[in-house]
């Protein structure tokens, strides 16, 4: 240790400059231009860059969507959100099509109703949609009757893939919306454990060579569960309870809190039934997570119900 | 990227196949021998460089398939490691293509076409004589295939022999005995270009496919059978590269002006004005641009592009070179369907010869402009003929179509502005420039200008590729093809292939032009003219078309993925001769399915998947009762 260290008499202390009173701020961005288009005969003004789906929502026109989620890149695969755009030979997907000035859009024309009805019927006749929220309501709205394709219509029915302790994959409920693949890939997790494999009606979400999840690259973040619209991907806890008939959403409460595992500060929504946590989600609009969590935040809740061990 | 890739060991053959394409691995990180001391000091390239190799994914998978006859999971893992692609995505790509076998398969496979043209010519009898599909005997097996593009030689089969030097052989007309003989041969054909033999023998061979070959009045087919497809000198002696010379004189704007004056429109089926497409790319601010030749000809009944590539490959390369200079692109790709090995080999030879002569490369024909061409092979997927699916396939992703807009002229291959043209369109370019736009536009009629290739097949005496101006009638083509083959009257004609539409015998005198056919609700599409006489099994043909779309839907969007299945099921129900009320229900169902697929599918496949079937039912063709095959005419 230096001798100077204790000798403070002739030391010159550095004086920091006075603090700026101006808070650091991002440079101002120009407000996006507003464009005007026509939806169902009504004039609509939206910010440039908005989708037709946004434009419809802005005037209260409800558009059914299955493969769309605001935090993911639109894949416009389900085609249930199609609208009629004057001048376009085919209907256009409202989730992916950008609004342009002067567009004339119809959201409830006979062509739109027919395509939405058929999409719902085609899915309803091939996939188990019983746990997909809103679908039954849309089926009624568009007068969809999936049973008219006959009892022998091909389906994607198959056994549940139950190969790990945290979540199960019930692909009999999979509508191939690509959301889980996007969440596992570049839209959120960058793990790439799953991709769409096969082709046509045999196309499916799969790990490489369909190996069980523990043999795949899966890190069990569960972000695929978070985006699944049909409950094809579901917590093991929920799956077990549904199997026993004890799953009762009407008895469930939700509590928002902050995950205590690390310093990131992810918002957790704890779903509890009869005083026990049964699953964990995160709100899509939470600024830290945008709905995504890691294995600890999503699945690490069992300890809450553990009895204290030893003499503690 | 931090990927989890299983450590599985590929076989020496699999490793050799991949290394032959990608070079030896540089370190243990990308699949080489692990060396603890050295691997710790390896700096891997950045993400951008890794992404830039993703387009080698399908070629690597194809290399293993060609070498071994199937692709094991260990081979896929090795490819994943070499290219830094997630194994799940490698699996997703490999499982997309029907020419890639992911289960152990013998080295020799006969792909037997059972699609509509071959079906007409007795393919079902061939299949029945071959026994159980997929059964392995003496290191060989056979499987059914969608249209192989050999319709003029129907029934046809393609024998593929995996190995260090993979070989293929066309067996046509295919019989069980001919296929057995071909697959019993130890080494396969000695020379893939055996068909390019000299002089009269060549002309005789070509005339099996192009009955008009040698006729001096031909334009697009002028050199077919006349020149040696492997000889650049021969090509030049017969007018080759005059189009390029003219294009260089004219300059980019001049070429576009000529194309516009000639009113050339795309020959792949969509009939988009070629001049407008090239101009749109030339006007982009993005400087990196591509030219793509769509040679994924897979429309059932279509074989024109195969013949052009096999017998006049330099014309395709010349057309691409002109496109490259005009649009300001430095790199071009030809995406050749996997079922066309001879076309790919001859194109490759033509590219090599053109490059050696300074007609491709860093200084094209002394202009100072750079342009070169690379061949990529498809692996069995009709959807990859859709331009944006083709881009995805070429980039190493699943061949699923993209949403349009944006259009390829702005955001195409690798996200860059791209000219994508059909083979026949590109072959028209030198013809147009040599003749001049005005002279080109003087042929044909209305908006349909220039010469056109017609793929005539079915119940005609001389099926084959015919060149005739736009505006000829089916009756004219029938006369060229020697009339019907069995002396029976024409019952129906399929125009435009499986994605086209049927017309009845009353339409034999409708001029085959874009506008003429539009007027009767039909389409010329890719130029398919498939003739069915009154002994044809039309209900069976319709079911085969429905099966085709069910098999070939990529599965991305719901209307097509499930709609094609429901359409197929409804046709099978109709074939069971249900009571009248049930027939009415299924007819209504088919109409609604067709409307939804046409309106709501992402791409042209789903949008046209019901066209032929609906047109047939509207004409009363394919009625399960009225149109069941009559005795003795079960084909």
PDB file of C-alpha atoms in Angstrom, chain B residues 249-413:
ATOM      1  CA  UNK B 249     -26.629  -2.840 -79.221  1.00  0.00           C
ATOM      2  CA  UNK B 250     -30.006  -1.778 -77.872  1.00  0.00           C
ATOM      3  CA  UNK B 251     -28.991  -1.293 -74.251  1.00  0.00           C
ATOM      4  CA  UNK B 252     -31.279  -1.990 -71.296  1.00  0.00           C
ATOM      5  CA  UNK B 253     -33.932   0.582 -72.133  1.00  0.00           C
ATOM      6  CA  UNK B 254     -33.928  -0.517 -75.752  1.00  0.00           C
ATOM      7  CA  UNK B 255     -34.439  -4.173 -74.819  1.00  0.00           C
ATOM      8  CA  UNK B 256     -37.384  -3.296 -72.601  1.00  0.00           C
ATOM      9  CA  UNK B 257     -38.834  -1.158 -75.400  1.00  0.00           C
ATOM     10  CA  UNK B 258     -38.558  -4.087 -77.831  1.00  0.00           C
ATOM     11  CA  UNK B 259     -40.136  -6.522 -75.348  1.00  0.00           C
ATOM     12  CA  UNK B 260     -42.945  -4.070 -74.770  1.00  0.00           C
ATOM     13  CA  UNK B 261     -43.409  -3.511 -78.496  1.00  0.00           C
ATOM     14  CA  UNK B 262     -43.438  -7.283 -79.008  1.00  0.00           C
ATOM     15  CA  UNK B 263     -46.012  -7.615 -76.191  1.00  0.00           C
ATOM     16  CA  UNK B 264     -44.282 -10.725 -74.891  1.00  0.00           C
ATOM     17  CA  UNK B 265     -46.117 -12.172 -71.903  1.00  0.00           C
ATOM     18  CA  UNK B 266     -44.976 -14.931 -69.542  1.00  0.00           C
ATOM     19  CA  UNK B 267     -45.434 -18.490 -70.760  1.00  0.00           C
ATOM     20  CA  UNK B 268     -45.570 -20.132 -67.339  1.00  0.00           C
ATOM     21  CA  UNK B 269     -49.298 -19.654 -67.007  1.00  0.00           C
ATOM     22  CA  UNK B 270     -49.882 -16.210 -65.512  1.00  0.00           C
ATOM     23  CA  UNK B 271     -49.215 -14.268 -68.770  1.00  0.00           C
ATOM     24  CA  UNK B 272     -47.634 -11.232 -67.109  1.00  0.00           C
ATOM     25  CA  UNK B 273     -45.989  -8.766 -69.532  1.00  0.00           C
ATOM     26  CA  UNK B 274     -42.283  -9.585 -69.538  1.00  0.00           C
ATOM     27  CA  UNK B 275     -41.162  -6.056 -70.442  1.00  0.00           C
ATOM     28  CA  UNK B 276     -43.026  -4.583 -67.503  1.00  0.00           C
ATOM     29  CA  UNK B 277     -41.486  -7.130 -65.132  1.00  0.00           C
ATOM     30  CA  UNK B 278     -37.933  -6.431 -66.286  1.00  0.00           C
ATOM     31  CA  UNK B 279     -38.471  -2.695 -66.188  1.00  0.00           C
ATOM     32  CA  UNK B 280     -39.776  -2.886 -62.635  1.00  0.00           C
ATOM     33  CA  UNK B 281     -36.601  -4.654 -61.518  1.00  0.00           C
ATOM     34  CA  UNK B 282     -34.314  -2.375 -63.542  1.00  0.00           C
ATOM     35  CA  UNK B 283     -35.881   0.622 -61.824  1.00  0.00           C
ATOM     36  CA  UNK B 284     -35.277  -0.541 -58.242  1.00  0.00           C
ATOM     37  CA  UNK B 285     -32.920   1.457 -56.048  1.00  0.00           C
ATOM     38  CA  UNK B 286     -31.548  -1.773 -54.511  1.00  0.00           C
ATOM     39  CA  UNK B 287     -28.469  -2.686 -56.543  1.00  0.00           C
ATOM     40  CA  UNK B 288     -28.275  -6.412 -55.749  1.00  0.00           C
ATOM     41  CA  UNK B 289     -30.730  -8.133 -58.051  1.00  0.00           C
ATOM     42  CA  UNK B 290     -31.306 -11.644 -59.285  1.00  0.00           C
ATOM     43  CA  UNK B 291     -32.562 -13.426 -62.348  1.00  0.00           C
ATOM     44  CA  UNK B 292     -34.332 -16.698 -61.718  1.00  0.00           C
ATOM     45  CA  UNK B 293     -35.330 -19.099 -64.441  1.00  0.00           C
ATOM     46  CA  UNK B 294     -38.321 -21.082 -63.262  1.00  0.00           C
ATOM     47  CA  UNK B 295     -37.642 -24.548 -64.665  1.00  0.00           C
ATOM     48  CA  UNK B 296     -39.686 -26.350 -62.034  1.00  0.00           C
ATOM     49  CA  UNK B 297     -42.112 -27.436 -64.704  1.00  0.00           C
ATOM     50  CA  UNK B 298     -44.490 -29.694 -62.797  1.00  0.00           C
ATOM     51  CA  UNK B 299     -47.923 -28.931 -64.148  1.00  0.00           C
ATOM     52  CA  UNK B 300     -49.400 -32.279 -65.165  1.00  0.00           C
ATOM     53  CA  UNK B 301     -49.348 -32.534 -68.937  1.00  0.00           C
ATOM     54  CA  UNK B 302     -46.509 -30.028 -69.388  1.00  0.00           C
ATOM     55  CA  UNK B 303     -43.163 -30.985 -70.908  1.00  0.00           C
ATOM     56  CA  UNK B 304     -42.212 -28.015 -73.088  1.00  0.00           C
ATOM     57  CA  UNK B 305     -39.528 -26.638 -70.776  1.00  0.00           C
ATOM     58  CA  UNK B 306     -37.901 -30.045 -70.454  1.00  0.00           C
ATOM     59  CA  UNK B 307     -37.553 -30.315 -74.218  1.00  0.00           C
ATOM     60  CA  UNK B 308     -36.197 -26.783 -74.577  1.00  0.00           C
ATOM     61  CA  UNK B 309     -33.618 -27.385 -71.844  1.00  0.00           C
ATOM     62  CA  UNK B 310     -32.610 -30.795 -73.139  1.00  0.00           C
ATOM     63  CA  UNK B 311     -32.306 -29.872 -76.793  1.00  0.00           C
ATOM     64  CA  UNK B 312     -31.614 -26.134 -76.879  1.00  0.00           C
ATOM     65  CA  UNK B 313     -30.073 -25.310 -73.493  1.00  0.00           C
ATOM     66  CA  UNK B 314     -28.032 -22.343 -74.748  1.00  0.00           C
ATOM     67  CA  UNK B 315     -31.240 -20.513 -75.708  1.00  0.00           C
ATOM     68  CA  UNK B 316     -32.329 -20.550 -72.066  1.00  0.00           C
ATOM     69  CA  UNK B 317     -28.933 -19.312 -70.927  1.00  0.00           C
ATOM     70  CA  UNK B 318     -28.914 -16.625 -73.611  1.00  0.00           C
ATOM     71  CA  UNK B 319     -32.367 -15.434 -72.490  1.00  0.00           C
ATOM     72  CA  UNK B 320     -31.189 -15.311 -68.886  1.00  0.00           C
ATOM     73  CA  UNK B 321     -28.049 -13.406 -69.845  1.00  0.00           C
ATOM     74  CA  UNK B 322     -30.120 -10.783 -71.641  1.00  0.00           C
ATOM     75  CA  UNK B 323     -32.380 -10.553 -68.587  1.00  0.00           C
ATOM     76  CA  UNK B 324     -29.335 -10.134 -66.345  1.00  0.00           C
ATOM     77  CA  UNK B 325     -27.826  -7.339 -68.430  1.00  0.00           C
ATOM     78  CA  UNK B 326     -31.187  -5.592 -68.787  1.00  0.00           C
ATOM     79  CA  UNK B 327     -32.255  -5.807 -65.169  1.00  0.00           C
ATOM     80  CA  UNK B 328     -28.784  -5.104 -63.798  1.00  0.00           C
ATOM     81  CA  UNK B 329     -28.440  -8.471 -62.079  1.00  0.00           C
ATOM     82  CA  UNK B 330     -25.097 -10.181 -61.659  1.00  0.00           C
ATOM     83  CA  UNK B 331     -26.324 -13.564 -60.590  1.00  0.00           C
ATOM     84  CA  UNK B 332     -28.882 -15.927 -62.016  1.00  0.00           C
ATOM     85  CA  UNK B 333     -30.290 -19.239 -60.888  1.00  0.00           C
ATOM     86  CA  UNK B 334     -32.031 -21.930 -62.863  1.00  0.00           C
ATOM     87  CA  UNK B 335     -34.307 -23.930 -60.597  1.00  0.00           C
ATOM     88  CA  UNK B 336     -34.754 -27.240 -62.440  1.00  0.00           C
ATOM     89  CA  UNK B 337     -37.228 -29.753 -61.136  1.00  0.00           C
ATOM     90  CA  UNK B 338     -35.626 -32.835 -59.628  1.00  0.00           C
ATOM     91  CA  UNK B 339     -37.312 -35.127 -62.137  1.00  0.00           C
ATOM     92  CA  UNK B 340     -35.319 -33.566 -65.017  1.00  0.00           C
ATOM     93  CA  UNK B 341     -31.760 -34.900 -64.633  1.00  0.00           C
ATOM     94  CA  UNK B 342     -30.916 -34.739 -68.334  1.00  0.00           C
ATOM     95  CA  UNK B 343     -32.132 -31.163 -68.651  1.00  0.00           C
ATOM     96  CA  UNK B 344     -30.022 -30.166 -65.654  1.00  0.00           C
ATOM     97  CA  UNK B 345     -26.923 -31.912 -67.034  1.00  0.00           C
ATOM     98  CA  UNK B 346     -27.225 -30.283 -70.447  1.00  0.00           C
ATOM     99  CA  UNK B 347     -27.892 -26.863 -68.960  1.00  0.00           C
ATOM    100  CA  UNK B 348     -24.810 -27.256 -66.784  1.00  0.00           C
ATOM    101  CA  UNK B 349     -22.724 -28.148 -69.827  1.00  0.00           C
ATOM    102  CA  UNK B 350     -24.117 -25.120 -71.647  1.00  0.00           C
ATOM    103  CA  UNK B 351     -23.326 -22.828 -68.713  1.00  0.00           C
ATOM    104  CA  UNK B 352     -19.763 -24.152 -68.563  1.00  0.00           C
ATOM    105  CA  UNK B 353     -19.287 -23.681 -72.302  1.00  0.00           C
ATOM    106  CA  UNK B 354     -20.755 -20.172 -72.251  1.00  0.00           C
ATOM    107  CA  UNK B 355     -18.533 -19.218 -69.330  1.00  0.00           C
ATOM    108  CA  UNK B 356     -15.443 -20.583 -71.102  1.00  0.00           C
ATOM    109  CA  UNK B 357     -16.341 -18.493 -74.149  1.00  0.00           C
ATOM    110  CA  UNK B 358     -16.727 -15.318 -72.112  1.00  0.00           C
ATOM    111  CA  UNK B 359     -20.498 -15.209 -72.536  1.00  0.00           C
ATOM    112  CA  UNK B 360     -20.992 -15.594 -68.789  1.00  0.00           C
ATOM    113  CA  UNK B 361     -18.753 -14.430 -65.992  1.00  0.00           C
ATOM    114  CA  UNK B 362     -17.008 -11.230 -64.986  1.00  0.00           C
ATOM    115  CA  UNK B 363     -17.200  -9.639 -68.428  1.00  0.00           C
ATOM    116  CA  UNK B 364     -20.150 -10.846 -70.459  1.00  0.00           C
ATOM    117  CA  UNK B 365     -19.335 -10.651 -74.173  1.00  0.00           C
ATOM    118  CA  UNK B 366     -16.949  -7.770 -73.630  1.00  0.00           C
ATOM    119  CA  UNK B 367     -19.593  -5.470 -72.144  1.00  0.00           C
ATOM    120  CA  UNK B 368     -17.827  -5.181 -68.815  1.00  0.00           C
ATOM    121  CA  UNK B 369     -20.991  -6.399 -67.129  1.00  0.00           C
ATOM    122  CA  UNK B 370     -20.866  -9.375 -64.791  1.00  0.00           C
ATOM    123  CA  UNK B 371     -23.433 -12.144 -64.979  1.00  0.00           C
ATOM    124  CA  UNK B 372     -23.245 -15.795 -64.090  1.00  0.00           C
ATOM    125  CA  UNK B 373     -25.709 -18.614 -63.708  1.00  0.00           C
ATOM    126  CA  UNK B 374     -26.014 -21.435 -61.194  1.00  0.00           C
ATOM    127  CA  UNK B 375     -28.279 -24.476 -61.347  1.00  0.00           C
ATOM    128  CA  UNK B 376     -30.352 -25.594 -58.403  1.00  0.00           C
ATOM    129  CA  UNK B 377     -32.392 -28.779 -58.412  1.00  0.00           C
ATOM    130  CA  UNK B 378     -35.827 -29.233 -56.972  1.00  0.00           C
ATOM    131  CA  UNK B 379     -36.589 -32.402 -55.065  1.00  0.00           C
ATOM    132  CA  UNK B 380     -40.166 -33.223 -55.907  1.00  0.00           C
ATOM    133  CA  UNK B 381     -42.665 -30.505 -55.015  1.00  0.00           C
ATOM    134  CA  UNK B 382     -45.169 -29.014 -57.464  1.00  0.00           C
ATOM    135  CA  UNK B 383     -45.582 -25.992 -55.200  1.00  0.00           C
ATOM    136  CA  UNK B 384     -41.995 -24.903 -55.900  1.00  0.00           C
ATOM    137  CA  UNK B 385     -43.100 -23.810 -59.360  1.00  0.00           C
ATOM    138  CA  UNK B 386     -44.923 -20.974 -57.577  1.00  0.00           C
ATOM    139  CA  UNK B 387     -42.371 -18.176 -57.720  1.00  0.00           C
ATOM    140  CA  UNK B 388     -42.209 -17.278 -54.030  1.00  0.00           C
ATOM    141  CA  UNK B 389     -42.160 -20.946 -52.997  1.00  0.00           C
ATOM    142  CA  UNK B 390     -39.306 -21.358 -55.435  1.00  0.00           C
ATOM    143  CA  UNK B 391     -37.418 -18.545 -53.669  1.00  0.00           C
ATOM    144  CA  UNK B 392     -37.978 -20.151 -50.279  1.00  0.00           C
ATOM    145  CA  UNK B 393     -36.866 -23.526 -51.597  1.00  0.00           C
ATOM    146  CA  UNK B 394     -33.775 -22.014 -53.194  1.00  0.00           C
ATOM    147  CA  UNK B 395     -32.916 -20.155 -49.989  1.00  0.00           C
ATOM    148  CA  UNK B 396     -32.965 -23.399 -48.017  1.00  0.00           C
ATOM    149  CA  UNK B 397     -36.381 -23.077 -46.420  1.00  0.00           C
ATOM    150  CA  UNK B 398     -39.549 -25.075 -46.885  1.00  0.00           C
ATOM    151  CA  UNK B 399     -41.075 -24.404 -50.285  1.00  0.00           C
ATOM    152  CA  UNK B 400     -44.050 -22.522 -48.892  1.00  0.00           C
ATOM    153  CA  UNK B 401     -45.374 -19.514 -50.783  1.00  0.00           C
ATOM    154  CA  UNK B 402     -44.982 -16.021 -49.414  1.00  0.00           C
ATOM    155  CA  UNK B 403     -47.694 -13.457 -49.078  1.00  0.00           C
ATOM    156  CA  UNK B 404     -47.868 -10.999 -51.978  1.00  0.00           C
ATOM    157  CA  UNK B 405     -47.433  -8.019 -51.967  1.00  0.00           C
ATOM    158  CA  UNK B 406     -44.523  -7.389 -51.838  1.00  0.00           C
ATOM    159  CA  UNK B 407     -43.969  -8.783 -55.325  1.00  0.00           C
ATOM    160  CA  UNK B 408     -40.727 -10.417 -56.509  1.00  0.00           C
ATOM    161  CA  UNK B 409     -39.757  -7.406 -58.622  1.00  0.00           C
ATOM    162  CA  UNK B 410     -39.263  -5.536 -55.331  1.00  0.00           C
ATOM    163  CA  UNK B 411     -38.665  -8.280 -52.731  1.00  0.00           C
ATOM    164  CA  UNK B 412     -37.741 -11.588 -54.321  1.00  0.00           C
ATOM    165  CA  UNK B 413     -34.917 -14.060 -53.960  1.00  0.00           C
TER     166      UNK B 413
END
